[in-house]
XYZ file of C-alpha atoms in Angstrom:
326
model
C 110.568 78.284 -83.233
C 107.095 76.800 -83.596
C 108.471 73.302 -83.138
C 110.212 74.287 -79.935
C 107.032 75.898 -78.596
C 104.903 72.895 -79.450
C 107.462 70.505 -78.014
C 107.693 72.448 -74.787
C 103.931 72.742 -74.466
C 103.271 69.094 -75.206
C 106.077 67.955 -72.958
C 104.840 70.112 -70.118
C 101.249 68.963 -70.485
C 102.164 65.318 -70.796
C 104.603 65.456 -67.917
C 102.130 67.227 -65.672
C 99.299 64.887 -66.559
C 101.340 61.721 -66.213
C 102.928 62.873 -62.989
C 99.573 63.814 -61.523
C 97.998 60.504 -62.437
C 100.898 58.404 -61.202
C 100.614 59.979 -57.773
C 96.851 59.516 -57.689
C 94.643 56.842 -56.095
C 96.500 53.893 -57.640
C 99.916 55.400 -58.209
C 103.199 55.391 -56.353
C 102.291 57.783 -53.586
C 103.429 57.427 -49.997
C 101.185 55.741 -47.436
C 100.703 59.073 -45.676
C 98.811 60.444 -48.661
C 101.397 62.585 -50.438
C 103.427 61.926 -53.531
C 106.381 59.569 -53.127
C 108.589 62.529 -54.074
C 107.014 65.023 -51.629
C 109.434 67.016 -49.491
C 108.840 66.685 -45.737
C 110.564 69.603 -43.926
C 111.890 68.642 -40.490
C 114.208 71.076 -38.718
C 115.734 71.250 -36.146
C 116.215 67.497 -35.580
C 113.993 65.696 -33.058
C 115.659 64.659 -29.813
C 116.529 60.954 -30.206
C 118.126 60.061 -26.842
C 117.376 59.896 -23.160
C 118.896 62.862 -21.337
C 119.899 60.769 -18.339
C 121.519 57.810 -20.120
C 122.278 59.246 -23.537
C 120.890 56.094 -25.097
C 118.972 56.065 -28.374
C 115.232 55.528 -28.010
C 113.595 53.121 -30.456
C 110.940 50.397 -30.678
C 112.716 47.206 -29.761
C 110.491 44.720 -31.606
C 112.398 42.268 -33.841
C 109.099 40.813 -35.134
C 107.909 44.123 -36.561
C 106.893 43.839 -40.246
C 105.868 46.293 -42.929
C 102.038 46.095 -43.056
C 100.298 45.027 -46.253
C 97.893 47.918 -45.791
C 100.739 50.395 -46.258
C 101.754 49.124 -49.719
C 101.193 51.283 -52.770
C 98.527 49.417 -54.808
C 100.557 49.734 -58.010
C 103.649 48.266 -56.358
C 101.763 45.533 -54.486
C 100.306 44.543 -57.840
C 103.827 43.853 -59.117
C 104.214 41.110 -56.528
C 101.036 39.472 -57.818
C 102.160 39.911 -61.423
C 105.216 37.849 -60.513
C 102.928 35.115 -59.183
C 100.849 35.268 -62.369
C 103.929 35.239 -64.619
C 105.171 32.054 -62.938
C 102.010 30.206 -64.025
C 101.477 28.527 -67.394
C 99.382 31.363 -68.841
C 101.662 31.964 -71.825
C 101.789 28.336 -72.924
C 98.114 27.758 -72.245
C 96.783 30.825 -74.048
C 99.172 30.594 -76.995
C 99.131 26.886 -77.798
C 95.484 25.989 -77.119
C 94.027 28.857 -79.197
C 91.986 30.472 -76.471
C 89.691 32.026 -79.096
C 88.108 28.663 -79.857
C 87.105 28.017 -76.247
C 85.818 31.532 -75.680
C 82.085 32.144 -75.602
C 82.723 35.291 -77.615
C 84.769 33.554 -80.309
C 85.158 35.456 -83.551
C 86.767 34.252 -86.772
C 88.839 37.325 -87.576
C 92.439 36.452 -88.416
C 94.902 38.994 -86.992
C 96.998 40.769 -89.590
C 94.790 39.771 -92.532
C 91.275 40.940 -91.533
C 88.644 39.868 -94.052
C 86.523 42.828 -93.003
C 89.303 45.429 -93.257
C 87.278 47.808 -95.430
C 84.284 47.647 -93.102
C 86.443 48.233 -90.032
C 88.136 51.230 -91.612
C 84.769 52.722 -92.587
C 83.647 52.328 -88.982
C 86.739 54.182 -87.766
C 86.218 56.945 -90.346
C 82.630 57.364 -89.123
C 83.972 57.690 -85.589
C 86.526 60.269 -86.760
C 83.939 62.353 -88.585
C 81.057 62.237 -86.109
C 82.080 61.317 -82.568
C 85.770 61.947 -81.992
C 85.639 65.607 -80.976
C 82.936 64.913 -78.415
C 85.146 62.308 -76.710
C 88.498 64.066 -77.231
C 89.214 65.130 -73.647
C 88.262 61.763 -72.207
C 90.388 59.943 -74.792
C 93.412 62.110 -73.984
C 93.249 61.460 -70.232
C 92.710 57.728 -70.732
C 95.975 57.390 -72.661
C 97.813 57.003 -69.353
C 95.021 57.361 -66.810
C 92.149 55.002 -67.504
C 92.431 53.726 -63.931
C 91.486 57.218 -62.764
C 87.987 56.687 -64.184
C 87.455 53.535 -62.131
C 88.694 55.146 -58.928
C 86.604 58.266 -59.438
C 83.305 56.640 -60.467
C 83.356 53.937 -57.798
C 85.278 55.756 -55.047
C 88.139 53.267 -55.149
C 91.004 54.599 -53.076
C 93.634 53.193 -50.757
C 91.860 54.780 -47.770
C 88.362 53.361 -48.295
C 88.772 50.414 -50.700
C 92.398 49.247 -50.315
C 91.857 45.706 -51.586
C 89.848 46.886 -54.569
C 92.571 49.440 -55.332
C 95.099 46.632 -55.577
C 92.739 44.582 -57.762
C 92.470 47.459 -60.235
C 96.255 47.797 -60.236
C 96.596 44.030 -60.810
C 94.264 44.257 -63.808
C 96.337 47.085 -65.271
C 99.664 45.294 -64.756
C 98.546 41.824 -65.869
C 96.704 43.338 -68.835
C 99.874 45.041 -69.987
C 101.952 41.882 -69.611
C 99.493 39.659 -71.483
C 98.685 42.325 -74.064
C 102.302 42.881 -75.039
C 102.877 39.139 -75.392
C 100.045 38.769 -77.886
C 100.821 42.006 -79.700
C 104.255 40.577 -80.412
C 102.713 37.218 -81.346
C 100.203 38.619 -83.892
C 102.119 41.730 -85.030
C 98.997 43.356 -86.414
C 99.477 46.710 -88.165
C 97.799 49.820 -86.811
C 94.788 51.385 -88.588
C 96.796 54.415 -89.690
C 99.139 52.115 -91.644
C 96.178 51.196 -93.869
C 94.512 54.617 -93.924
C 96.646 57.654 -92.968
C 93.565 59.880 -93.427
C 92.276 58.517 -90.122
C 94.751 60.877 -88.414
C 94.355 59.619 -84.823
C 93.649 62.292 -82.250
C 96.427 60.890 -80.042
C 99.847 59.567 -81.069
C 99.688 56.018 -82.403
C 101.251 53.770 -79.706
C 104.676 52.314 -80.620
C 103.595 48.663 -80.587
C 101.219 46.414 -82.589
C 97.470 46.873 -82.632
C 96.069 43.449 -81.749
C 94.784 43.025 -79.062
C 93.885 46.395 -77.548
C 95.824 46.790 -74.306
C 93.507 49.435 -72.849
C 90.479 47.262 -73.599
C 92.139 44.188 -72.112
C 92.943 46.053 -68.911
C 89.423 47.475 -68.685
C 87.776 44.074 -69.139
C 90.068 42.571 -66.489
C 89.075 45.352 -64.080
C 85.439 44.466 -64.786
C 86.020 40.791 -63.965
C 88.007 41.460 -60.797
C 85.678 44.104 -59.386
C 82.595 42.039 -60.221
C 84.124 39.151 -58.273
C 85.002 41.441 -55.364
C 81.505 42.926 -55.230
C 79.874 39.529 -55.896
C 77.982 41.215 -58.723
C 76.681 39.099 -61.591
C 75.059 39.922 -64.923
C 71.853 41.844 -64.355
C 73.043 43.463 -61.132
C 73.301 47.227 -61.324
C 76.927 47.311 -60.221
C 77.988 44.589 -62.670
C 76.325 46.481 -65.522
C 78.099 49.662 -64.554
C 81.442 47.831 -64.524
C 80.649 46.343 -67.943
C 79.651 49.666 -69.463
C 82.727 51.411 -68.117
C 84.932 48.741 -69.659
C 83.122 49.085 -72.990
C 83.457 52.841 -72.923
C 87.216 52.768 -72.360
C 87.612 50.105 -75.056
C 85.468 52.017 -77.561
C 87.393 55.232 -76.973
C 90.488 53.603 -78.446
C 88.600 53.002 -81.684
C 87.145 56.505 -81.696
C 90.678 57.833 -81.213
C 91.702 55.990 -84.388
C 94.399 53.756 -82.917
C 92.546 50.397 -82.817
C 90.310 48.255 -85.002
C 86.947 47.054 -83.651
C 88.242 43.467 -83.742
C 91.112 44.485 -81.468
C 88.470 45.160 -78.828
C 86.678 41.864 -79.495
C 89.935 39.986 -79.050
C 90.591 41.792 -75.790
C 87.195 40.836 -74.394
C 87.790 37.168 -75.282
C 91.306 37.203 -73.924
C 90.354 38.930 -70.655
C 87.677 36.309 -70.012
C 90.203 33.503 -70.502
C 92.876 35.157 -68.352
C 90.321 35.622 -65.568
C 88.599 32.238 -65.774
C 91.659 30.024 -66.171
C 94.472 31.916 -64.459
C 93.881 35.051 -62.359
C 91.033 33.660 -60.271
C 93.214 30.659 -59.374
C 95.970 32.732 -57.755
C 95.887 32.571 -53.915
C 96.858 36.241 -53.612
C 93.985 37.292 -55.880
C 91.544 35.058 -54.005
C 92.623 36.687 -50.741
C 92.146 40.187 -52.150
C 88.702 39.347 -53.515
C 87.615 37.867 -50.177
C 88.865 40.909 -48.277
C 87.357 43.334 -50.798
C 83.794 42.089 -50.261
C 83.438 44.266 -47.174
C 84.284 47.296 -49.305
C 81.292 46.713 -51.595
C 78.499 45.038 -49.631
C 76.905 48.389 -48.774
C 76.455 49.009 -52.539
C 74.314 45.911 -52.968
C 71.281 46.384 -50.764
C 68.308 44.516 -52.307
C 65.532 46.790 -53.517
C 67.720 49.850 -54.162
C 66.540 49.929 -57.787
C 62.782 49.742 -58.232
C 62.941 50.614 -61.924
C 64.427 47.799 -64.089
C 65.811 50.385 -66.507
C 67.769 52.023 -63.692
C 69.125 48.655 -62.576
C 70.686 48.105 -65.965
C 73.158 50.914 -65.359
C 74.070 53.590 -67.914
C 72.944 53.255 -71.486
C 75.210 51.024 -73.563
C 77.924 53.130 -75.161
C 77.610 51.081 -78.342
C 73.892 51.928 -78.432
C 74.672 55.600 -77.981
C 77.016 55.498 -80.963
C 74.485 53.625 -83.112
C 71.755 56.160 -82.271
C 74.060 59.044 -83.120
C 75.081 57.532 -86.461
C 71.488 56.732 -87.411
C 70.556 60.363 -86.888
C 73.127 61.646 -89.382
């Protein structure tokens, strides 16, 4: 009976969590604010005709269109994914070896990592010393990393509609590109080399390299930085960067990714942004329209202290400090 209890509990928790997230700021909710599956009671029926003529009353406007502003961000993003998929991204990134033209190039060969022992030791250190502290955050980010962006930066369809779509585009394009290269490299998961890692979440049913969550997070960073016209050294840009790093690092702490999976994702996201996403007319339009959603965040002189302007402390530095104190 224990198995049935655990299955029911896990299923209920996962279903509730996933359902709640999918109807959240970037999910498939209705334009009116409720879930797309919300019941709207309406009884008795509204009068639909003119008492004198008996004719049906309606808005006789053949040019009426569904407004862009009423789209669900997640669904609008699918239209842009189609535009992206029609480009030459797959051929370009696969045949020209994007790693060699990336500023963050690393020499790790997927599937046969020369530093396998060192990477596994890093993951074991995470398991032993940091994992429990990050457990709740890791669990929610399995299916809801976009929730962290929307919550921290107040990105919602009501107040930042264009930015909401940009986040959804990053999530959708990141998944498409990530799955292509996972299939291309076919890198084994950490637990296949070291079962004692025992990830705190189920190991995803697809290859390890690159990290999909990291790729999505880095794409969000690039798109939002462009929308907010924030460059390196700006407070907002540094916050975006640190959020992306945190989400990426959590996948290593969870035990489901190697550190080099994250490095690959950072390189790949930069190439996808620089050579493909930023060239799409639909993305350019969203970025231009999104500027008005961020300009109030970038008033010169807001941060008098340079330390404050750098944003939150680097997550990697936090980990290093914690490990040094052991």
